[in-house]
Amino acid sequence: MTTTNNVKRFSLPWAVARKSRRTLRTQARAEQLTLDAAAAQTTADGLDRNRPVSFSAAKKAEKKEAQRREQAESKANAATRWHHERKWKFASRLGFYDPAAPGVESSTRQMEFSHMAIASPPTSHRGLVFGVDAGSGWMIVHDPFTAYGDTIESPNVCYIGDLGQAKSSAMKTWGVLRQLILGRRVVVIDKKYQTDIGGGEYTPLARKLEVAPVRFRIGGGGSRINILDPDIAARLNEEAGDGEISTPAGQSMLVRAVMEEALRRPMSPKEGKAVRVAHRQALADAKAAGEIAHIGHILKALYAPAPEVAEAAGLTVDELREWGQDPAFELERMIEDDLAGLIDGPTSENIRLNSGLTVFDVSLLPEDGPALPIVMTIINTWLANTLYRQSTPVPTTLLIEEAWHTVQGSVATVTRRNTKLSRALSLSCQFAFHHISDIPEDSPAIAMLKECGTVLLYKQQKTADALACEQMFNLPPGSADVISRLVKGTCLFKIGSHDPFEAIHIRSPLEIELTDTDSAMKSASTIAVNEELTGMEVPA
């Protein structure tokens, strides 16, 4: 018994047939019995048992009987749709031959459990590779510039986590190297000093890319940056409390920030007036002498106000001198002590915005005192004004390690103003903090962090720090527990208003070599070896 190719090609499981296989087999057997009986009756009718039958007549009767039998078999095959005389392996898996359980009627809601859930990727395919999703294994692809206007409204990024949780590795790879591959501009303010290389931790990376870091040090021997540099626009009427912010912070805001850092308190209205008048006089005196104004010209103007300037301000020389006496004394002390060799002259020629990577090494500046936050804020403002004047915007990333230095005091207002213009400047400011508790509650940096479009939260050992992250960034309940259990190199990645996900940062062998900051701790050198190499006794 055979079947047609069409039956094989369009075979369906027996469960969708009109009748079960057992019913069809019963019908086939009944039709076979009927066929046999009909053939026997035909033979009996066509042959007379009492008369001898010739050989040719017997042949004709057998042929006629075979034709009728074949017709009956064809009819039976047509009725038995799924019958096949030889077992078909594929059909057997579909239940054509082997016993199978009958179907059960159910609803779509009840059968939801039978569909395996497949997690969707946490990000789109557009941007820079960061790593993989710890939950689903999907690749994480995100970039503040590419995602702007789609999933985020702010290009700024913040990294928060305990010391040694691989924040710097993520910044060096995802924030620096992979940005440079796209032909973008990257500016780094390098704070972490590395003893084994005698400079900031970005020095090896800069050397690999043939870039000379710009180094600052107190007392001279380093670079100098001028707060009255012409590259920083001189908007003399600009005040810290301006409502509408459309331009980066200018010279007046920087001068005010430096003065308040020197006084370690806000200036009084009279002191502020004296400083603004001295600023105008400094610019005019430097221009008349064919020089570039710097902080020293302001100090001179505070000690000796010009009569014509005082008259223009409706004041006397003695009044201006008296009002500016305290700022002058503290500014002089700062120039000679805390900021010696840093801001007391024209900007050094090596301070320029490179086409690719620019590294400002401030690792030699002391942790305490005003030097570090002032220099970091001046660099931030200088960069913002430089980008403000560019004819064709180039996506630029600014990375600030140990950013808590820029969120305290009056310099926080300047930093806040510059970061609010990131979108207009095509600038992505990326800050690294250890704990939210490092930031004063009344600091403008709190609002700055809340507005960051991308947040990377690394392990926080203290429960209070983890809860602070959960509350500040409106994370789902229970996120604090996840943050406190993260392992090194893993972070809670939050993009815009989307739910956060656990991300594993992945680095290439070259990136691992360039981002290693533990070489000093992993050193196998001994005192005896050092004495032999240097020929001198190593102090204990």
Coordinates of C-alpha atoms in Angstrom, one line a residue, residues 17-520:
A17 CA -7.4 15.4 11.6
R18 CA -11.2 15.0 11.6
K19 CA -11.0 11.5 12.9
S20 CA -8.6 9.7 15.2
R21 CA -6.2 7.1 13.8
R22 CA -7.9 4.2 15.6
T23 CA -11.2 5.2 14.0
L24 CA -9.6 5.2 10.6
R25 CA -8.0 1.9 11.1
T26 CA -11.3 0.3 12.1
Q27 CA -12.9 1.7 9.0
A28 CA -10.0 0.4 6.8
R29 CA -10.4 -3.1 8.3
A30 CA -14.2 -3.0 7.7
E31 CA -13.8 -2.0 4.1
Q32 CA -11.1 -4.7 3.6
L33 CA -13.6 -7.4 4.8
T34 CA -16.3 -6.0 2.6
L35 CA -13.8 -6.1 -0.3
D36 CA -12.9 -9.7 0.4
A37 CA -16.5 -10.7 0.6
A38 CA -17.4 -8.9 -2.6
A39 CA -14.5 -10.5 -4.4
A40 CA -15.5 -13.9 -3.2
Q41 CA -19.1 -13.3 -4.3
T42 CA -17.9 -12.1 -7.7
T43 CA -15.8 -15.2 -8.2
A44 CA -18.7 -17.3 -7.2
D45 CA -21.0 -15.5 -9.6
G46 CA -18.6 -15.5 -12.5
L47 CA -17.5 -19.2 -12.3
D48 CA -19.8 -22.2 -12.2
R49 CA -18.5 -24.7 -9.8
N50 CA -20.3 -27.5 -11.6
R51 CA -18.7 -26.8 -15.0
P52 CA -15.0 -27.1 -15.8
V53 CA -13.3 -23.8 -16.0
S54 CA -10.8 -23.1 -18.8
F55 CA -7.5 -21.6 -18.1
S56 CA -8.2 -18.3 -20.0
A57 CA -11.5 -17.8 -18.2
A58 CA -9.9 -18.3 -14.8
K59 CA -7.2 -15.7 -15.8
K60 CA -9.9 -13.2 -16.8
A61 CA -11.8 -13.7 -13.5
E62 CA -8.6 -13.2 -11.4
K63 CA -7.7 -10.1 -13.4
K64 CA -11.2 -8.6 -12.9
E65 CA -11.1 -9.5 -9.2
A66 CA -7.6 -7.8 -8.9
Q67 CA -8.9 -4.6 -10.6
R68 CA -11.9 -4.5 -8.2
R69 CA -9.6 -5.1 -5.2
E70 CA -7.3 -2.3 -6.3
Q71 CA -10.2 0.1 -6.7
A72 CA -11.4 -0.8 -3.2
E73 CA -7.9 -0.3 -1.8
S74 CA -7.5 3.1 -3.4
K75 CA -10.9 4.1 -2.0
A76 CA -9.8 2.9 1.4
N77 CA -6.5 4.7 1.2
A78 CA -8.3 7.9 0.3
A79 CA -10.5 7.6 3.4
T80 CA -7.5 6.7 5.6
R81 CA -5.6 10.0 5.1
W82 CA -2.7 9.4 7.5
H83 CA -2.1 5.7 6.7
H84 CA 1.3 4.6 5.3
E85 CA 2.4 1.0 5.0
R86 CA 6.0 1.9 6.0
K87 CA 6.7 3.7 9.2
W88 CA 7.9 7.3 8.5
K89 CA 10.4 8.6 11.2
F90 CA 9.5 12.2 10.8
A91 CA 5.7 11.5 10.9
S92 CA 6.2 9.3 13.9
R93 CA 7.6 12.3 15.9
L94 CA 4.5 14.2 15.0
G95 CA 2.3 11.4 16.3
F96 CA 1.2 9.7 13.1
Y97 CA 2.2 6.2 14.2
D98 CA 3.1 6.2 17.8
P99 CA 0.5 6.8 20.5
A100 CA 0.1 10.4 21.5
A101 CA -2.0 12.2 24.2
P102 CA -5.1 13.9 22.9
G103 CA -5.2 17.7 22.9
V104 CA -6.6 19.6 25.8
E105 CA -8.7 22.7 25.3
S106 CA -7.3 25.8 27.1
S107 CA -7.2 29.6 26.9
T108 CA -4.4 31.9 25.8
R109 CA -4.1 33.2 29.4
Q110 CA -3.7 29.7 30.8
M111 CA -1.1 28.8 28.3
E112 CA 1.2 31.8 28.9
F113 CA 3.5 29.7 31.0
S114 CA 4.4 27.4 28.1
H115 CA 6.1 30.3 26.3
M116 CA 9.7 30.8 27.4
A117 CA 10.5 34.4 28.3
I118 CA 13.4 36.0 26.3
A119 CA 15.0 39.1 27.8
S120 CA 15.3 42.1 25.5
P121 CA 18.6 43.9 25.2
P122 CA 19.0 46.7 27.7
T123 CA 20.3 49.2 25.1
S124 CA 20.1 49.7 21.4
H125 CA 22.9 48.9 19.0
R126 CA 24.0 52.5 18.5
G127 CA 26.9 53.9 20.5
L128 CA 30.0 52.6 22.2
V129 CA 30.4 49.1 23.7
F130 CA 30.7 49.1 27.5
G131 CA 30.3 45.5 28.4
V132 CA 27.5 42.9 28.9
D133 CA 24.4 42.7 30.9
A134 CA 25.0 40.5 33.9
G135 CA 21.4 39.2 33.8
S136 CA 20.8 38.4 30.2
G137 CA 24.3 38.4 28.6
W138 CA 23.2 41.0 26.1
M139 CA 25.9 43.5 24.9
I140 CA 25.6 47.0 26.4
V141 CA 26.1 49.7 23.8
H142 CA 25.7 53.3 25.0
D143 CA 27.1 56.7 24.2
P144 CA 26.0 60.1 25.7
F145 CA 26.2 61.8 22.3
T146 CA 24.4 59.2 20.3
A147 CA 21.7 58.6 22.9
Y148 CA 21.0 62.3 23.4
G149 CA 17.5 63.2 22.4
D150 CA 16.5 59.6 22.3
T151 CA 16.9 58.0 25.7
I152 CA 18.7 60.8 27.6
E153 CA 18.3 64.6 27.8
S154 CA 21.7 65.3 29.4
P155 CA 25.1 64.2 28.0
N156 CA 26.7 64.4 31.4
V157 CA 27.8 61.2 33.2
C158 CA 28.6 60.4 36.9
Y159 CA 30.5 57.5 38.4
I160 CA 29.9 56.8 42.1
G161 CA 31.6 54.0 44.0
D162 CA 34.0 53.0 46.7
L163 CA 37.7 53.1 46.2
G164 CA 39.1 50.2 44.1
Q165 CA 35.9 49.3 42.3
A166 CA 37.2 49.9 38.7
K167 CA 35.6 53.4 38.2
S168 CA 38.9 54.7 36.7
S169 CA 39.1 51.6 34.3
A170 CA 35.6 52.4 32.9
M171 CA 36.5 56.1 32.5
K172 CA 39.8 55.3 30.7
T173 CA 38.3 52.8 28.3
W174 CA 34.7 53.8 27.7
G175 CA 35.2 57.5 28.4
V176 CA 38.6 58.0 26.7
L177 CA 40.0 55.3 24.4
R178 CA 36.8 54.4 22.7
Q179 CA 35.8 58.0 22.3
L180 CA 39.1 58.7 20.6
I181 CA 38.4 55.9 18.1
L182 CA 35.5 57.9 16.8
G183 CA 37.7 60.9 16.2
R184 CA 36.3 62.9 19.1
R185 CA 38.1 65.2 21.6
V186 CA 38.8 64.2 25.1
V187 CA 40.1 66.4 28.0
V188 CA 41.2 64.8 31.3
I189 CA 41.8 66.5 34.6
D190 CA 44.1 63.9 36.2
K191 CA 44.2 64.0 40.0
K192 CA 45.5 60.6 41.1
Y193 CA 49.3 60.6 41.7
Q194 CA 51.2 57.4 40.9
T195 CA 54.6 57.0 42.6
D196 CA 55.9 54.4 40.1
I197 CA 55.5 56.8 37.2
G198 CA 56.1 60.1 38.9
G199 CA 52.8 61.7 37.8
G200 CA 49.1 61.2 37.3
E201 CA 47.6 57.9 36.4
Y202 CA 46.8 59.0 32.9
T203 CA 50.5 59.5 32.1
P204 CA 51.1 56.0 30.6
L205 CA 48.0 56.4 28.4
A206 CA 49.1 59.8 27.2
R207 CA 52.6 58.6 26.5
K208 CA 51.2 55.7 24.5
L209 CA 49.3 58.2 22.4
E210 CA 52.3 60.5 22.1
V211 CA 50.7 63.3 24.1
A212 CA 52.6 65.3 26.7
P213 CA 50.5 66.0 29.9
V214 CA 50.2 69.6 31.1
R215 CA 51.5 69.6 34.7
F216 CA 50.8 72.1 37.4
R217 CA 52.9 72.5 40.6
I218 CA 53.1 75.1 43.3
G219 CA 56.2 77.2 43.4
G220 CA 57.0 77.1 39.7
G221 CA 58.4 74.5 37.4
G222 CA 55.0 73.7 36.0
S223 CA 52.4 75.2 33.7
R224 CA 50.4 78.4 34.5
I225 CA 46.8 79.3 33.6
N226 CA 45.5 82.8 33.7
I227 CA 42.0 83.5 34.9
L228 CA 42.1 86.7 32.8
D229 CA 43.1 84.9 29.7
P230 CA 41.5 86.4 26.5
D231 CA 40.3 82.9 25.7
I232 CA 38.0 83.3 28.7
A233 CA 35.5 85.9 27.7
A234 CA 35.5 89.1 29.8
R235 CA 31.9 89.8 30.6
L236 CA 32.3 92.3 33.4
N237 CA 28.6 92.6 34.3
E238 CA 28.2 88.9 34.8
E239 CA 27.2 87.9 38.3
A240 CA 27.0 84.6 40.0
G241 CA 23.2 85.0 40.5
D242 CA 22.3 85.6 36.8
G243 CA 19.0 84.1 36.0
E244 CA 19.2 83.1 32.3
I245 CA 22.3 81.1 31.6
S246 CA 23.3 81.2 27.9
T247 CA 27.1 81.5 28.1
P248 CA 29.9 79.8 30.1
A249 CA 31.2 81.4 33.2
G250 CA 33.5 84.3 32.4
Q251 CA 36.3 86.1 34.0
S252 CA 34.1 87.9 36.5
M253 CA 32.8 84.7 37.9
L254 CA 36.2 83.2 38.1
V255 CA 37.6 86.3 39.9
R256 CA 34.8 86.2 42.4
A257 CA 35.3 82.5 43.0
V258 CA 39.0 82.9 43.6
M259 CA 38.4 85.8 45.9
E260 CA 35.9 83.9 48.0
E261 CA 38.2 80.9 48.2
A262 CA 40.9 83.2 49.4
L263 CA 38.6 84.8 52.0
R264 CA 37.0 81.4 52.8
R265 CA 33.7 83.2 52.9
P266 CA 31.3 85.0 50.6
M267 CA 32.3 88.6 49.8
S268 CA 30.3 91.5 51.1
P269 CA 28.5 93.8 48.7
K270 CA 31.2 96.5 49.2
E271 CA 34.1 94.0 48.7
G272 CA 32.3 92.7 45.5
K273 CA 32.1 96.3 44.2
A274 CA 35.8 96.9 44.9
V275 CA 36.8 93.7 43.1
R276 CA 34.7 94.4 40.0
V277 CA 36.1 97.9 39.7
A278 CA 39.6 96.6 40.1
H279 CA 38.9 94.0 37.4
R280 CA 38.0 96.7 34.9
Q281 CA 41.0 98.8 35.8
A282 CA 43.3 95.7 35.5
L283 CA 42.1 95.1 31.9
A284 CA 42.5 98.7 30.9
D285 CA 46.0 99.1 32.4
A286 CA 47.2 95.9 30.8
K287 CA 45.8 96.9 27.4
A288 CA 47.5 100.3 27.7
A289 CA 50.8 98.6 28.5
G290 CA 50.4 96.1 25.6
E291 CA 50.3 93.2 28.1
I292 CA 47.9 90.4 28.9
A293 CA 46.1 91.1 32.1
H294 CA 46.5 88.6 35.0
I295 CA 45.6 88.3 38.7
G296 CA 48.6 90.5 39.6
H297 CA 47.0 93.5 37.8
I298 CA 43.8 93.1 39.9
L299 CA 45.9 93.0 43.1
K300 CA 47.7 96.2 42.0
A301 CA 44.3 97.9 41.3
L302 CA 42.9 96.9 44.7
Y303 CA 45.9 98.5 46.5
A304 CA 45.9 101.6 44.2
P305 CA 42.6 102.4 42.6
A306 CA 42.8 104.9 39.7
P307 CA 41.0 108.2 40.4
E308 CA 39.2 108.2 37.1
V309 CA 37.9 104.6 37.7
A310 CA 36.7 105.6 41.2
E311 CA 35.0 108.7 39.8
A312 CA 33.3 106.7 37.1
A313 CA 32.0 104.4 39.9
G314 CA 30.7 107.4 41.9
L315 CA 33.2 106.6 44.7
T316 CA 36.4 108.0 46.1
V317 CA 39.8 106.4 45.9
D318 CA 39.9 105.9 49.7
E319 CA 36.5 104.2 49.7
L320 CA 37.5 101.7 47.0
R321 CA 40.9 101.1 48.8
E322 CA 39.1 100.5 52.1
W323 CA 36.5 98.2 50.6
G324 CA 39.0 96.1 48.7
Q325 CA 41.6 95.9 51.6
D326 CA 40.7 92.5 53.0
P327 CA 40.3 90.8 49.5
A328 CA 43.7 92.3 48.5
F329 CA 45.5 91.0 51.6
E330 CA 44.1 87.4 51.2
L331 CA 44.7 87.4 47.4
E332 CA 48.3 88.5 47.9
R333 CA 48.8 85.7 50.5
M334 CA 47.2 83.2 48.1
I335 CA 49.4 84.2 45.1
E336 CA 52.6 84.0 47.2
D337 CA 51.6 80.8 49.0
D338 CA 48.7 78.5 47.9
L339 CA 48.7 79.5 44.2
A340 CA 52.3 80.4 43.7
G341 CA 53.3 79.8 40.1
L342 CA 49.8 78.7 39.1
I343 CA 47.7 81.8 38.1
D344 CA 50.1 84.7 38.7
G345 CA 51.0 85.3 35.0
P346 CA 50.1 84.7 31.4
T347 CA 48.8 81.3 30.4
S348 CA 51.6 78.9 29.4
E349 CA 52.0 78.1 25.7
N350 CA 51.6 74.4 26.2
I351 CA 48.0 74.9 27.4
R352 CA 46.0 74.3 24.3
L353 CA 43.2 72.1 23.2
N354 CA 44.6 69.1 21.2
S355 CA 42.8 67.5 18.3
G356 CA 42.5 64.3 20.3
L357 CA 43.6 63.8 23.9
T358 CA 44.5 66.6 26.3
V359 CA 45.6 65.7 29.9
F360 CA 45.9 68.3 32.7
D361 CA 48.0 66.7 35.4
V362 CA 47.1 68.3 38.8
S363 CA 48.3 65.3 40.8
L364 CA 51.1 67.3 42.4
L365 CA 48.8 69.9 43.9
P366 CA 48.0 69.5 47.6
E367 CA 44.8 67.9 48.7
D368 CA 44.1 70.6 51.2
G369 CA 43.9 74.3 50.4
P370 CA 42.3 76.2 47.5
A371 CA 44.8 75.4 44.8
L372 CA 43.3 72.2 43.5
P373 CA 39.6 73.2 43.2
I374 CA 40.6 76.6 41.7
V375 CA 42.8 75.2 39.0
M376 CA 40.3 72.5 38.2
T377 CA 37.5 75.1 37.9
I378 CA 39.7 77.4 35.8
I379 CA 40.4 74.5 33.4
N380 CA 36.7 73.7 33.2
T381 CA 35.9 77.3 32.4
W382 CA 38.7 77.7 29.9
L383 CA 37.5 74.6 28.1
A384 CA 33.8 75.7 28.1
N385 CA 34.7 79.1 26.6
T386 CA 37.0 77.5 24.0
L387 CA 34.2 75.2 22.8
Y388 CA 31.7 78.1 22.9
R389 CA 33.7 79.9 20.2
Q390 CA 34.3 77.0 17.9
S391 CA 32.6 77.3 14.5
T392 CA 31.9 73.6 14.0
P393 CA 31.0 71.7 17.2
V394 CA 33.2 68.7 17.9
P395 CA 31.9 66.2 20.5
T396 CA 34.1 66.6 23.5
T397 CA 34.4 64.6 26.7
L398 CA 35.7 66.2 29.9
L399 CA 36.7 63.7 32.6
I400 CA 37.3 64.8 36.2
E401 CA 38.7 62.3 38.6
E402 CA 38.1 63.1 42.3
A403 CA 35.4 65.5 41.3
W404 CA 34.5 66.3 44.9
H405 CA 37.1 69.0 44.8
T406 CA 34.9 71.0 42.4
V407 CA 31.6 70.8 44.4
Q408 CA 32.5 72.8 47.5
G409 CA 32.6 76.5 48.0
S410 CA 32.2 79.2 45.4
V411 CA 33.8 77.1 42.6
A412 CA 30.8 74.8 42.6
T413 CA 28.7 77.6 41.2
V414 CA 31.1 78.0 38.3
T415 CA 31.2 74.3 37.6
R416 CA 27.4 74.1 37.8
R417 CA 27.0 76.9 35.3
N418 CA 29.4 75.3 32.8
T419 CA 27.8 71.8 33.0
K420 CA 24.3 73.3 32.3
L421 CA 25.7 74.4 28.9
S422 CA 27.0 70.9 28.0
R423 CA 24.3 70.3 25.3
A424 CA 25.0 73.7 23.6
L425 CA 28.7 73.1 23.7
S426 CA 28.6 69.4 22.5
L427 CA 30.3 68.6 25.8
S428 CA 29.9 65.5 28.0
C429 CA 31.2 66.2 31.5
Q430 CA 32.0 63.0 33.4
F431 CA 32.6 63.1 37.1
A432 CA 33.8 60.5 39.5
F433 CA 32.8 60.5 43.2
H434 CA 33.4 58.0 46.0
H435 CA 30.2 58.8 48.0
I436 CA 27.3 61.1 47.8
S437 CA 28.1 62.1 51.3
D438 CA 31.3 63.8 49.9
I439 CA 29.0 66.5 48.5
P440 CA 27.6 69.1 50.9
E441 CA 23.8 69.2 51.0
D442 CA 23.6 72.8 49.9
S443 CA 26.1 72.4 47.1
P444 CA 24.9 73.1 43.5
A445 CA 26.6 69.8 42.6
I446 CA 23.6 67.9 44.0
A447 CA 21.4 69.3 41.3
M448 CA 24.2 68.7 38.8
L449 CA 24.3 65.0 39.7
K450 CA 20.5 64.6 39.5
E451 CA 20.6 66.0 36.0
C452 CA 23.2 63.5 34.7
G453 CA 21.7 61.4 31.9
T454 CA 23.9 58.4 32.6
V455 CA 24.7 57.1 36.0
L456 CA 27.2 54.3 36.9
L457 CA 26.8 53.1 40.5
Y458 CA 29.6 50.9 41.8
K459 CA 29.7 49.0 45.1
Q460 CA 29.0 51.0 48.3
Q461 CA 30.0 49.0 51.3
K462 CA 28.1 51.3 53.7
T463 CA 24.3 50.8 53.7
A464 CA 23.8 54.5 54.2
D465 CA 25.8 55.3 51.0
A466 CA 23.9 52.8 49.0
L467 CA 20.5 54.1 50.2
A468 CA 21.6 57.6 49.4
C469 CA 22.2 56.5 45.8
E470 CA 18.8 54.8 45.6
Q471 CA 17.1 58.0 46.8
M472 CA 19.0 60.5 44.7
F473 CA 18.5 58.7 41.4
N474 CA 15.0 57.4 42.1
L475 CA 16.0 53.8 41.8
P476 CA 13.5 50.9 42.3
P477 CA 13.1 49.7 45.9
G478 CA 15.8 47.2 46.8
S479 CA 18.4 48.8 44.5
A480 CA 20.5 49.7 47.6
D481 CA 20.9 46.0 48.4
V482 CA 22.1 45.3 44.9
I483 CA 24.6 48.2 45.1
S484 CA 26.0 46.9 48.3
R485 CA 26.6 43.4 46.8
L486 CA 28.2 44.4 43.5
V487 CA 31.6 42.9 42.7
K488 CA 34.6 44.7 41.3
G489 CA 34.2 45.8 37.7
T490 CA 30.4 45.6 37.9
C491 CA 28.1 48.5 38.3
L492 CA 24.4 49.4 38.3
F493 CA 24.0 51.2 34.9
K494 CA 21.1 53.7 34.7
I495 CA 20.3 55.4 31.4
G496 CA 17.8 58.3 31.5
S497 CA 14.5 57.4 33.2
H498 CA 14.8 53.7 32.3
D499 CA 15.2 51.0 35.0
P500 CA 18.8 50.3 35.9
F501 CA 20.5 47.0 35.1
E502 CA 23.6 45.3 36.3
A503 CA 26.5 45.8 33.9
I504 CA 29.9 44.0 33.6
H505 CA 32.6 46.2 32.1
I506 CA 34.8 44.4 29.6
R507 CA 38.3 45.5 28.5
S508 CA 40.7 44.3 25.8
P509 CA 44.2 43.2 26.7
L510 CA 45.6 46.5 25.6
E511 CA 43.0 48.4 27.6
I512 CA 43.9 46.3 30.7
E513 CA 47.5 47.2 30.3
L514 CA 46.8 50.9 29.9
T515 CA 44.3 51.1 32.7
D516 CA 46.2 49.3 35.4
T517 CA 46.6 51.5 38.4
D518 CA 47.6 48.8 40.9
S519 CA 51.2 48.3 39.7
A520 CA 52.6 50.0 42.8

